[in-house]
Amino acid sequence: MQEMLYPTAFLKGRGLGASCALITDGRFSGGTSGLSIGHISPEAAAGGPIALVEDGDIINIDIARRSIAVAVAPQTLQRRRELLESGNGYRPVTRERHVSAALRAYAAMATSADRGAVRSLSG
């Protein structure tokens, strides 16, 4: 789960902190400001609904009701889900990065955030 300090700082630096929301399956530190909604789970990498959101989609945020909804027809979301599951949907570019042995071990045994982000030896 990526830390989202840079994107929130970028939005604030561009003067968009009060008019643009950031919705992500990433995590936030104490330095976050503005309308930032994080830790969405299940994560996109685990096939969560956030993986179906595309550029240009309208997302309705109702803070009082504690809800977030993408304003896309259910049929369109289903089509996107089928495309994603067939392997023909969006796939992030693989990036080179150093991952320590400890982090690799944790990733192999940790559950997704929607299941508590705890260690699970059952796989």
CSV table of C-alpha atoms in Angstrom, one decimal:
chain,number,residue,atom,x,y,z
A,1,MET,CA,0.0,0.0,0.0
A,2,GLN,CA,1.8,3.1,-1.2
A,3,GLU,CA,2.1,6.2,0.9
A,4,MET,CA,0.3,9.2,-0.6
A,5,LEU,CA,2.1,12.2,0.8
A,6,TYR,CA,3.5,13.3,-2.6
A,7,PRO,CA,0.2,13.3,-4.5
A,8,THR,CA,-1.5,15.3,-1.7
A,9,ALA,CA,1.4,17.8,-1.6
A,10,PHE,CA,1.3,18.1,-5.4
A,11,LEU,CA,-2.5,18.9,-5.3
A,12,LYS,CA,-2.0,21.5,-2.5
A,13,GLY,CA,1.0,23.0,-4.3
A,14,ARG,CA,-1.1,23.5,-7.5
A,15,GLY,CA,-3.8,25.3,-5.5
A,16,LEU,CA,-6.2,22.3,-5.8
A,17,GLY,CA,-6.2,21.3,-2.1
A,18,ALA,CA,-9.7,22.7,-1.5
A,19,SER,CA,-11.3,21.8,-4.8
A,20,CYS,CA,-10.0,18.3,-5.8
A,21,ALA,CA,-10.4,15.1,-3.9
A,22,LEU,CA,-7.9,12.3,-3.8
A,23,ILE,CA,-9.4,8.8,-3.6
A,24,THR,CA,-6.9,6.0,-3.4
A,25,ASP,CA,-6.2,2.5,-2.1
A,26,GLY,CA,-2.9,3.9,-0.8
A,27,ARG,CA,-2.3,5.1,2.7
A,28,PHE,CA,-1.8,8.6,4.2
A,29,SER,CA,0.6,10.0,6.8
A,30,GLY,CA,-0.1,12.7,9.2
A,31,GLY,CA,1.0,15.3,6.6
A,32,THR,CA,-2.1,14.9,4.5
A,33,SER,CA,-4.5,17.7,4.0
A,34,GLY,CA,-7.7,18.4,1.9
A,35,LEU,CA,-10.3,15.9,0.9
A,36,SER,CA,-8.2,12.8,1.0
A,37,ILE,CA,-9.9,9.4,1.1
A,38,GLY,CA,-7.4,6.5,1.5
A,39,HIS,CA,-7.1,2.9,2.4
A,40,ILE,CA,-9.9,2.0,0.0
A,41,SER,CA,-10.2,-1.8,0.1
A,42,PRO,CA,-10.1,-4.3,-1.2
A,43,GLU,CA,-7.2,-2.7,-3.1
A,44,ALA,CA,-7.2,-2.5,-6.9
A,45,ALA,CA,-4.3,-5.1,-6.9
A,46,ALA,CA,-6.7,-7.5,-5.2
A,47,GLY,CA,-9.5,-6.8,-7.7
A,48,GLY,CA,-11.4,-4.3,-5.6
A,49,PRO,CA,-14.0,-2.0,-7.1
A,50,ILE,CA,-11.5,0.9,-7.2
A,51,ALA,CA,-9.8,-1.1,-10.1
A,52,LEU,CA,-12.8,-0.4,-12.2
A,53,VAL,CA,-12.6,3.4,-12.0
A,54,GLU,CA,-11.3,5.1,-15.2
A,55,ASP,CA,-10.2,8.6,-16.1
A,56,GLY,CA,-13.2,10.9,-16.5
A,57,ASP,CA,-15.6,8.9,-14.2
A,58,ILE,CA,-17.7,11.0,-11.9
A,59,ILE,CA,-17.3,10.0,-8.2
A,60,ASN,CA,-20.0,11.2,-5.7
A,61,ILE,CA,-18.7,11.7,-2.2
A,62,ASP,CA,-21.3,12.1,0.6
A,63,ILE,CA,-19.4,12.8,3.8
A,64,ALA,CA,-22.5,13.0,5.9
A,65,ARG,CA,-23.7,9.6,4.8
A,66,ARG,CA,-20.1,8.2,4.8
A,67,SER,CA,-20.4,7.0,1.2
A,68,ILE,CA,-18.5,7.0,-2.1
A,69,ALA,CA,-20.1,6.0,-5.3
A,70,VAL,CA,-18.9,6.0,-8.9
A,71,ALA,CA,-21.6,7.4,-11.2
A,72,VAL,CA,-21.2,4.7,-13.9
A,73,ALA,CA,-23.9,2.3,-15.1
A,74,PRO,CA,-23.8,-1.2,-13.5
A,75,GLN,CA,-23.5,-2.7,-17.0
A,76,THR,CA,-20.4,-0.6,-17.7
A,77,LEU,CA,-18.8,-1.7,-14.4
A,78,GLN,CA,-19.6,-5.3,-15.2
A,79,ARG,CA,-18.0,-5.0,-18.6
A,80,ARG,CA,-14.9,-3.4,-17.0
A,81,ARG,CA,-14.8,-6.2,-14.4
A,82,GLU,CA,-15.0,-8.9,-17.1
A,83,LEU,CA,-12.2,-7.1,-19.1
A,84,LEU,CA,-10.0,-6.9,-16.0
A,85,GLU,CA,-10.6,-10.6,-15.1
A,86,SER,CA,-9.9,-11.7,-18.6
A,87,GLY,CA,-6.4,-10.1,-18.4
A,88,ASN,CA,-7.3,-7.5,-21.0
A,89,GLY,CA,-8.0,-4.6,-18.6
A,90,TYR,CA,-5.6,-2.0,-17.3
A,91,ARG,CA,-2.4,-3.4,-15.9
A,92,PRO,CA,0.1,-1.1,-14.1
A,93,VAL,CA,3.6,-0.9,-15.5
A,94,THR,CA,6.0,-3.1,-13.6
A,95,ARG,CA,8.6,-0.9,-12.0
A,96,GLU,CA,12.0,-1.7,-10.7
A,97,ARG,CA,12.4,-1.2,-7.0
A,98,HIS,CA,14.4,-2.6,-4.2
A,99,VAL,CA,12.3,-4.6,-1.7
A,100,SER,CA,14.0,-5.9,1.4
A,101,ALA,CA,13.8,-9.6,2.4
A,102,ALA,CA,11.7,-8.6,5.4
A,103,LEU,CA,9.2,-6.7,3.3
A,104,ARG,CA,9.0,-9.6,0.8
A,105,ALA,CA,8.3,-12.0,3.7
A,106,TYR,CA,5.6,-9.7,5.2
A,107,ALA,CA,3.9,-9.3,1.8
A,108,ALA,CA,3.8,-13.1,1.4
A,109,MET,CA,2.1,-13.6,4.7
A,110,ALA,CA,-0.1,-10.4,5.1
A,111,THR,CA,-3.7,-10.2,4.3
A,112,SER,CA,-5.2,-7.2,2.3
A,113,ALA,CA,-6.5,-4.2,4.2
A,114,ASP,CA,-10.1,-5.3,3.8
A,115,ARG,CA,-9.2,-8.4,5.8
A,116,GLY,CA,-7.3,-6.5,8.5
A,117,ALA,CA,-3.8,-6.3,7.1
A,118,VAL,CA,-2.7,-8.9,9.5
A,119,ARG,CA,-0.3,-11.8,9.2
A,120,SER,CA,-1.9,-15.0,8.0
A,121,LEU,CA,0.0,-18.3,7.8
A,122,SER,CA,-2.8,-20.0,6.0
A,123,GLY,CA,-2.0,-18.1,2.7
